[in-house]
Structure formats: C-alpha cells, structure tokens
Short mmCIF file of C-alpha atoms in Angstrom, two decimals:
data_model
loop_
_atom_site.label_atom_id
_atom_site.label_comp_id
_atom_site.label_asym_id
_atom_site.label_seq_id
_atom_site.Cartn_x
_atom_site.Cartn_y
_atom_site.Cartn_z
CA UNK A 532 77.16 97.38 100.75
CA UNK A 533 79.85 94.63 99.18
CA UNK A 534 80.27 97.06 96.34
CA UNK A 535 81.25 99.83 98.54
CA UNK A 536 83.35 97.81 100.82
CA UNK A 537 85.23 96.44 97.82
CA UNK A 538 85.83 100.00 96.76
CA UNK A 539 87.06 101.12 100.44
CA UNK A 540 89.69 97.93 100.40
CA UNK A 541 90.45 99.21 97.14
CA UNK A 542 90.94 102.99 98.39
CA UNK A 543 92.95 102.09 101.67
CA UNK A 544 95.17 99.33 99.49
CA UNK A 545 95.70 102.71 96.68
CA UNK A 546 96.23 105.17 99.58
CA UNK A 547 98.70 102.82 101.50
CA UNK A 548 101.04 102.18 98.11
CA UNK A 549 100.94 106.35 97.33
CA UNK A 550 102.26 106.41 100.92
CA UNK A 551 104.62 103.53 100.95
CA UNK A 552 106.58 105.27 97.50
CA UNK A 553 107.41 108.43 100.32
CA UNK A 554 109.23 105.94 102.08
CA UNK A 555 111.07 104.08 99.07
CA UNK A 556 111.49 107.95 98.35
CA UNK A 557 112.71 108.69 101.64
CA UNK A 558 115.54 105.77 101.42
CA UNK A 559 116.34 107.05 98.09
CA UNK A 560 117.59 110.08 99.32
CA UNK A 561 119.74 108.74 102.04
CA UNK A 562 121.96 107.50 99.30
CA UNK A 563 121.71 110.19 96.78
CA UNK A 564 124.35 113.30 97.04
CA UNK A 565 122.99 116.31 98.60
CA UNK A 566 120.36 117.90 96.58
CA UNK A 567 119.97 121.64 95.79
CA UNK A 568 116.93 123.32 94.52
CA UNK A 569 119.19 125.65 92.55
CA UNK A 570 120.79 122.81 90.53
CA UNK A 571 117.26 121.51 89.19
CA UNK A 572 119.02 119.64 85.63
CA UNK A 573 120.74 117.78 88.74
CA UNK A 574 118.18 116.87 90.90
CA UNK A 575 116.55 115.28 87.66
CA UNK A 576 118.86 113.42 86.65
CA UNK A 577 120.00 112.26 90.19
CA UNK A 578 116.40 111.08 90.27
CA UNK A 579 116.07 109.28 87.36
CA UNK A 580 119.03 107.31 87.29
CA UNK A 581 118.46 106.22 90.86
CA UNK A 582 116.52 102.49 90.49
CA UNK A 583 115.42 102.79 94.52
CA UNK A 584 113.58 106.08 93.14
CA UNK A 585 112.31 105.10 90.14
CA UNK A 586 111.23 102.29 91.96
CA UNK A 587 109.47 104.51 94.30
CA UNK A 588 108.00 106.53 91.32
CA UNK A 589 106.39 103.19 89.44
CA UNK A 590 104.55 102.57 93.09
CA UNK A 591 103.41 106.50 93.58
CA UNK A 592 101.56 105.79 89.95
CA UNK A 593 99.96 103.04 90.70
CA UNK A 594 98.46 104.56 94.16
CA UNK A 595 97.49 107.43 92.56
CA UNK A 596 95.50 105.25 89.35
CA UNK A 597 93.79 103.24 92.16
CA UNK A 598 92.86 106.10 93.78
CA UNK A 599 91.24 107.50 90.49
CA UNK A 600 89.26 103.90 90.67
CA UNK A 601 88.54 103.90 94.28
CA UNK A 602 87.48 107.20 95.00
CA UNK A 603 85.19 107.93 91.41
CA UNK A 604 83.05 104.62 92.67
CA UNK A 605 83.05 105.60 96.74
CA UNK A 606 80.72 108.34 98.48
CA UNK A 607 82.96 111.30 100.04
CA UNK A 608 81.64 110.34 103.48
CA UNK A 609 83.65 106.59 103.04
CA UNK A 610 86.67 107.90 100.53
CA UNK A 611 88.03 110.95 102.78
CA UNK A 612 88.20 108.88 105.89
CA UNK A 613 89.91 105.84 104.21
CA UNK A 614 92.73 108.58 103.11
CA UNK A 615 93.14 110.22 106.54
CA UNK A 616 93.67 107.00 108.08
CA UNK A 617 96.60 106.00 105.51
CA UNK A 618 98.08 109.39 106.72
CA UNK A 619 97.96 108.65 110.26
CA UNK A 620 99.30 105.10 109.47
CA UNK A 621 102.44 106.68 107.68
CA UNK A 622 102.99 109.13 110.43
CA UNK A 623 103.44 106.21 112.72
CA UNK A 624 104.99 104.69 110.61
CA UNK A 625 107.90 107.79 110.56
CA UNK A 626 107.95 108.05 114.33
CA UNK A 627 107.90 104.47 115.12
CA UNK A 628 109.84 102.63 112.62
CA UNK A 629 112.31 104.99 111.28
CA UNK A 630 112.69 106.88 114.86
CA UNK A 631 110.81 110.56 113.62
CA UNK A 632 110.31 112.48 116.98
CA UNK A 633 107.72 115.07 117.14
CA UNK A 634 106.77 117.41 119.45
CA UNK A 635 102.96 118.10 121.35
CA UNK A 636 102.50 121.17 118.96
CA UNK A 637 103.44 119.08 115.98
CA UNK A 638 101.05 116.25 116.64
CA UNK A 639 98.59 118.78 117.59
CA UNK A 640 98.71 120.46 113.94
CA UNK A 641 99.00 117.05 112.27
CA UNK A 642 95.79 116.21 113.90
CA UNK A 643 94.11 119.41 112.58
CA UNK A 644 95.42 118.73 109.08
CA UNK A 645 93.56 115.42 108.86
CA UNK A 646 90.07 116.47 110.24
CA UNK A 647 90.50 119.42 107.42
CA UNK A 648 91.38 116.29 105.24
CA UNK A 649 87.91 115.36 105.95
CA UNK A 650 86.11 118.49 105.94
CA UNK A 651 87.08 119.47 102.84
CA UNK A 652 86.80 116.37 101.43
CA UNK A 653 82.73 115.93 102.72
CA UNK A 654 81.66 119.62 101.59
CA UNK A 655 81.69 118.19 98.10
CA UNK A 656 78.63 116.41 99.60
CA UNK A 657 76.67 113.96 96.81
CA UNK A 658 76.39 115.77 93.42
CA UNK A 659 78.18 118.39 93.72
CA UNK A 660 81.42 117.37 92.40
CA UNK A 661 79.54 117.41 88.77
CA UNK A 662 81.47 120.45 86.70
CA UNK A 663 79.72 122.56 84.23
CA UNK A 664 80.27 121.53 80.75
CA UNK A 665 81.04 124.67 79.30
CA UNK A 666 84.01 125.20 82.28
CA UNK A 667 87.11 123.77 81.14
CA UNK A 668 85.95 125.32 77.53
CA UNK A 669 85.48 129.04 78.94
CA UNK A 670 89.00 128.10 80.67
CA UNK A 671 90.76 126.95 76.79
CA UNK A 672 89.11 130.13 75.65
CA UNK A 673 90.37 132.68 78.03
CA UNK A 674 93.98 131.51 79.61
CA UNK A 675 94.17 133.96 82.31
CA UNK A 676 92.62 131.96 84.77
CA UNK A 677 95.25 129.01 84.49
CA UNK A 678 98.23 131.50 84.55
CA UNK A 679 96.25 132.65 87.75
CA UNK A 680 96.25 129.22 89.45
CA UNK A 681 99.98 128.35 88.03
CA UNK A 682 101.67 131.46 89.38
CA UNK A 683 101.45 131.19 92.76
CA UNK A 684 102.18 127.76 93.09
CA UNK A 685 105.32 128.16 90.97
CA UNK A 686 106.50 131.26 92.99
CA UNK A 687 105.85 129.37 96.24
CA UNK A 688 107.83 126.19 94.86
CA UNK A 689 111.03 128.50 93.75
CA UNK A 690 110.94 130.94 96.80
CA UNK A 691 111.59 127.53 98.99
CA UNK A 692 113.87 125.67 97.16
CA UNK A 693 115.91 128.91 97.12
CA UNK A 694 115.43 130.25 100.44
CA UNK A 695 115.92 126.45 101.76
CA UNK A 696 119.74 125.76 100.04
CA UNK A 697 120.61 129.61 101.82
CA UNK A 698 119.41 128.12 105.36
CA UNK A 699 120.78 124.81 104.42
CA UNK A 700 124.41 126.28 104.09
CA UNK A 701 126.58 127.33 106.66
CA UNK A 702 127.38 125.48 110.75
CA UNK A 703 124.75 127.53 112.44
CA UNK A 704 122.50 127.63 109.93
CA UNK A 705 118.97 126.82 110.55
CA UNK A 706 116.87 124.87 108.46
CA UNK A 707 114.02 124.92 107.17
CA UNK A 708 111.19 122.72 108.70
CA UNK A 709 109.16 120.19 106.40
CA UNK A 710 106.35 122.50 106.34
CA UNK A 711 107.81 124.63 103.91
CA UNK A 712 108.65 122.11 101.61
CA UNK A 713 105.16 120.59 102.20
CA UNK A 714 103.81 123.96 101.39
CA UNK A 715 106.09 124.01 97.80
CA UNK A 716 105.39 120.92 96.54
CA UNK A 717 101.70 120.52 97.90
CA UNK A 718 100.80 123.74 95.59
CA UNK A 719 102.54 121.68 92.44
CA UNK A 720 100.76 118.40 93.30
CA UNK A 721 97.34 120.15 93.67
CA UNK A 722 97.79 121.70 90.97
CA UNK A 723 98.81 118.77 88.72
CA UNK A 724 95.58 117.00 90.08
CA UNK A 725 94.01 120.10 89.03
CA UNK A 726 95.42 119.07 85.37
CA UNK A 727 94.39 115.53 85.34
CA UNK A 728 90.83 116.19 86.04
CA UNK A 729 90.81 118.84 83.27
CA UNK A 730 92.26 115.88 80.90
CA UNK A 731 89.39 113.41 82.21
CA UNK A 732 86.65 115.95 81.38
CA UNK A 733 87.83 116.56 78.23
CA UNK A 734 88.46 113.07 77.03
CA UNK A 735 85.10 112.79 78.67
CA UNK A 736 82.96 115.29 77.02
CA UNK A 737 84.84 115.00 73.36
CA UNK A 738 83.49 111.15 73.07
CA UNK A 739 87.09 109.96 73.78
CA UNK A 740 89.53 111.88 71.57
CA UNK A 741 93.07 111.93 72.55
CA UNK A 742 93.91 114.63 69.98
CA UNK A 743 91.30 116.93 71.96
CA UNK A 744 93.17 116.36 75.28
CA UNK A 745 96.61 117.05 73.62
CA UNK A 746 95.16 120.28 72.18
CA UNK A 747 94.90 121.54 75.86
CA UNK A 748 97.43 122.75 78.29
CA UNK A 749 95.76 120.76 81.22
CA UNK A 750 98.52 117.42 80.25
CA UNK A 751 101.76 120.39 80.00
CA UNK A 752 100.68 121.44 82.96
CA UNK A 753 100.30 117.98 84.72
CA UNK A 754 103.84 116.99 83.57
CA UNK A 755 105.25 120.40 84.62
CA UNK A 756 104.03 120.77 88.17
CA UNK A 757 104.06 117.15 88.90
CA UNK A 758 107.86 117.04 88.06
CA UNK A 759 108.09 120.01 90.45
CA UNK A 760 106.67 118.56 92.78
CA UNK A 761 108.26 115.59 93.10
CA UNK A 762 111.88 117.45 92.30
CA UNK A 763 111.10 119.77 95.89
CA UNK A 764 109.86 116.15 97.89
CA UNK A 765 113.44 114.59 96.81
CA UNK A 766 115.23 117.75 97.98
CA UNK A 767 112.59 117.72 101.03
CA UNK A 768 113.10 114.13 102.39
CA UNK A 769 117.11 114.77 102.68
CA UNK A 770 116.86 117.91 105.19
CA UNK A 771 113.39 117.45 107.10
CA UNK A 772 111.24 114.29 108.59
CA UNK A 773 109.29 112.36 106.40
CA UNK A 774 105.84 112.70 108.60
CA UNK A 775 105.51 116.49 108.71
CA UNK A 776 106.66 116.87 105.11
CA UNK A 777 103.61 114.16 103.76
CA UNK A 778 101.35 115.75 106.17
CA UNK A 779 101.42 119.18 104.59
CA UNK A 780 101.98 118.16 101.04
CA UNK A 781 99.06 115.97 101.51
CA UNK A 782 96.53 118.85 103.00
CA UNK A 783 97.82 121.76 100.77
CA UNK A 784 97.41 119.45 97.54
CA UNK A 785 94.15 118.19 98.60
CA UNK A 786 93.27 122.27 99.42
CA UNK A 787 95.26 123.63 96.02
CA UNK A 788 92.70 120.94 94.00
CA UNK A 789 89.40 122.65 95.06
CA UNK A 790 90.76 125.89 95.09
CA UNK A 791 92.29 125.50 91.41
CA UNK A 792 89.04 123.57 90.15
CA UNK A 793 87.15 126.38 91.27
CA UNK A 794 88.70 128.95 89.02
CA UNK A 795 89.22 126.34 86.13
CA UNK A 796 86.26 124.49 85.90
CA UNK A 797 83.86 126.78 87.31
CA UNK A 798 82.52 124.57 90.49
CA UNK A 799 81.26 126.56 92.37
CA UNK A 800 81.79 127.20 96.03
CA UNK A 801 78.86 125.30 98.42
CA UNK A 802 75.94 126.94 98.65
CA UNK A 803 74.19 125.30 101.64
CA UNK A 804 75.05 125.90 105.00
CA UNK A 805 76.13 121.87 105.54
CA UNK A 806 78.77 122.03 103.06
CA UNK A 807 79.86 125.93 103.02
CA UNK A 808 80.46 125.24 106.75
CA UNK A 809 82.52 122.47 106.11
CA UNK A 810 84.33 123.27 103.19
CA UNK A 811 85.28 127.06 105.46
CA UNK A 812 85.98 125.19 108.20
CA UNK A 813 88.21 122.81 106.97
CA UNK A 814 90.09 125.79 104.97
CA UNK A 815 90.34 127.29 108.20
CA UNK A 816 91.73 124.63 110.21
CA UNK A 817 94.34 123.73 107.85
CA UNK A 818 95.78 127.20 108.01
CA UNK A 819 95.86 127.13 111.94
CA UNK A 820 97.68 124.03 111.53
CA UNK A 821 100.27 125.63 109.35
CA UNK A 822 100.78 128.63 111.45
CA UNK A 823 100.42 126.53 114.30
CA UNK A 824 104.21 124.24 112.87
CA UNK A 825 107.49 125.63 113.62
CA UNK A 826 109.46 127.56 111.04
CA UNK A 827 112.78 125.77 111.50
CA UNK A 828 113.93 122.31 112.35
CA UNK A 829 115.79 121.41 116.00
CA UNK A 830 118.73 119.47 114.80
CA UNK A 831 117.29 116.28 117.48
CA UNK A 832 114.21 115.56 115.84
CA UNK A 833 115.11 112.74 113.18
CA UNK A 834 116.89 110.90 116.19
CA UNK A 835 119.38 107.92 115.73
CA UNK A 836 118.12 106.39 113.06
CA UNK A 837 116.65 108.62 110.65
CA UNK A 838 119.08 111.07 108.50
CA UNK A 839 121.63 112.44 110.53
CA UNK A 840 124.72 111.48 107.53
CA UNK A 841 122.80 113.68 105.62
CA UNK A 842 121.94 116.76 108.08
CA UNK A 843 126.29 116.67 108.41
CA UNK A 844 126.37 116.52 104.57
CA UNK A 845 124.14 119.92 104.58
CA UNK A 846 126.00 122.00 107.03
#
C-alpha cells in the first residue's frame, strides 16, 4: 500500500509539472511576436531562443520522465485518476487565476473528456498492456502501417495551422477555438508517445542496444511529431484559452496512443465485455465532447487578464 501511494505522489507531482510547463508556455507566448503556422523555420526559432520557453520545455521533460516512472509501477485503476485530477486542477487553474471564462457547454464537454480520460485509460485493465514480441518487428518489416498512423495526424496538424492563420487574419475574422488546435497537436503528441514506447520495447527486447533503437524510425518519428506538436501548442496558446486547448490535446493524445499502438504493436483491441465497454465508451464520449465544443472563439472569453494584446495583434 506505501509502495503504491509513493508511486501516486509520484504520478500527481509528474502530472502537475507536465501541466505547470502549459502555463510557463502560455506566458511565453504573451511576449513572443505573433506566430503563424505557415512560417514554421520561425516559430522554431522564436521558440528556442525564448529562455521563458525553453524553460517551460526543460519542466514538460521532466513531467513526462516521471510519468514514465509513475505510471509503469501504478495499476490503471490509481494512474488514470491521478492524471484527470491534474487536468481539472489546471483548468481551474485557467479560469481562476489567469481569468479563462467558459461557458455551461464548455465545462460540460471538459467534464466528458476526463471520464473518457479514465475509461480509456482502465480498459487496459491488468495485463493487457503486455505487446506481442514479434509487433514492433512485423511493424520494421512492413512500413505501411506507420505511414498509416503518421498521415493523418500530419494532415490534421497542417490543415489547422493553415486554416487557423486564414481565420486569424482580417477585423471580422473569426477564430478558431482551442479545440482545433487541441485536435492538431493532440494527434502529434499521441503519436510521439506512440514512438517512445516503440523505442522502450526495442531497447527492451534487444538486451539494451542503443544501435537497435537508432536502426528504427520509432526515435525520427518521436522528434518529428513531438516538435509538431509543440510548434501548433505555441501558435495555440497566443489565439485560444489555455484550459480548452490542454483539455483536448490531453484526450486526443491519450486516444491517438491506443489507437496508434494498436496498428504498430499489434495490441489488440479488449476482448471482454469489462474492458471493450470501456475502452468504446470512452472513445465515444470523447467524440461527443468534441462535437459537443464550439467551432470558433467569442472574442470575451479570455477576459481582462488573459491575452487580449495578443487577440489585437491577430486581427
């Protein structure tokens, strides 16, 4: 029982600092010029030479390794929650601290995103998160399968970060809402999970051999979808509110991940009705969230103290 709740502080402590870097993120981006998907060489470099952000990006890594600790020691059942609740902390965070106002419907789909949070997260069940051993070597056989997972999430990524700087421009314009964004970049992030836990199970099952894990395109694709992903937050956090856009990005990642290790790694989808029911149902509510959030942001809903240099900056 100490074990595990060592392992929970652990979780909520890793959880907490991957959320804390959106908001170091968040400030970075009130003083960075306006960011446009279709300049990406800019956005990097904006990025990278900002400390605040880098700062920000030293704190996401270190969540994200604790998690890796955390949640590979705790049962589903205790690691899922323990991440839902570091959501909802960071939501109130946004709408009580930095002003964030959200409407019934929005609160409404937030809460469905975390209870598919959940879901999804408990359908693994015990033992069934173990991956064939000959999956990730039919996937370095036959490529077709990560080009299959890679498109989409690409196409989504590029189709909103154009689509977003057209509705950014112009005095009537109207812009797009975070869930778009959280859409874009929650396909790269899942995805670039995706591509760490190919990396572990090969370093894994080749006795340790860095060579082995170089020889694969699971760490090219980690790099390239994670630097997407966090190039489409940056852009995000100047034009929408920080709590819808972490909300989605968190649910589609955490969605992206099973679906992606499903066709890479052959695990295979629940089989008993406890878990298919969960897993489905969690799928399920995460998508009537999604239609459930408006399309477009009302130009009100960062209030005083949240962005508004920056939605004048846009127009």
């Amino acid at each position: 029982m100490g074990h595990d709740l060592g392992y929970a502080a652990l979780a909520l402590l890793a959880t907490s600092t991957y959320y804390v870097a959106f908001v170091v993120f968040r400030t970075a981006a009130r003083r960075m010029p306006p960011l446009r998907g279709s300049r990406p060489f800019h956005v990097a470099w904006t990025m990278l030479t900002d400390p605040v952000w880098f700062g920000g990006g030293l704190l996401l890594f270190a969540g994200l390794a604790g998690e890796v600790v955390a949640f590979e020691a705790l049962p589903l059942a205790v690691a899922q929650p323990v991440f839902a609740v570091s959501l909802v902390l960071l939501v109130i965070y946004a709408v009580w601290v930095l002003g964030e106002r959200m409407t019934g419907r929005e609160w409404t789909s937030v809460a469905l995103f975390v209870v598919a949070t959940v879901l999804v997260g408990l359908s693994a069940g015990e033992g069934s998160t173990a991956v064939a051993d000959t999956g990730w070597r039919n996937t370095l056989a036959n490529p077709w399968p990560v080009v299959g997972v890679t498109l989409p999430a690409l196409l989504i990524a590029v189709l909103v970060w154009l689509v977003g700087d057209r509705r950014a421009g112009g005095r009537h314009a109207k812009r797009l809402a975070g869930v778009a964004y959280g859409i874009g970049a929650g396909a790269c992030a899942g995805l670039a999970e995706a591509g760490i836990r190919g990396m572990a199970l090969v370093f894994e099952q080749s006795h340790r051999d860095v060579v082995a894990v170089l020889n694969t395109p699971y760490p090219y694709l980690t790099l390239g979808l994670a630097a997407l992903a966090l190039g489409q937050l940056q852009v995000a956090l100047q034009r929408c509110r920080l709590a819808i856009i972490a909300t989605v990005l968190t649910v589609i990642g955490r969605s992206y991940l099973v679906l992606a290790s499903t066709v890479l790694y052959h695990e295979g989808w629940p089989s008993s009705p406890g878990p298919f029911a969960l897993r489905t149902g969690g799928l399920i509510l995460a998508l009537i969230a999604l239609l459930n959030f408006p399309r477009y942001e009302r130009r009100d809903v960062t209030g005083r103290r949240t962005g508004r240099k920056n939605v004048r900056q846009l127009q």
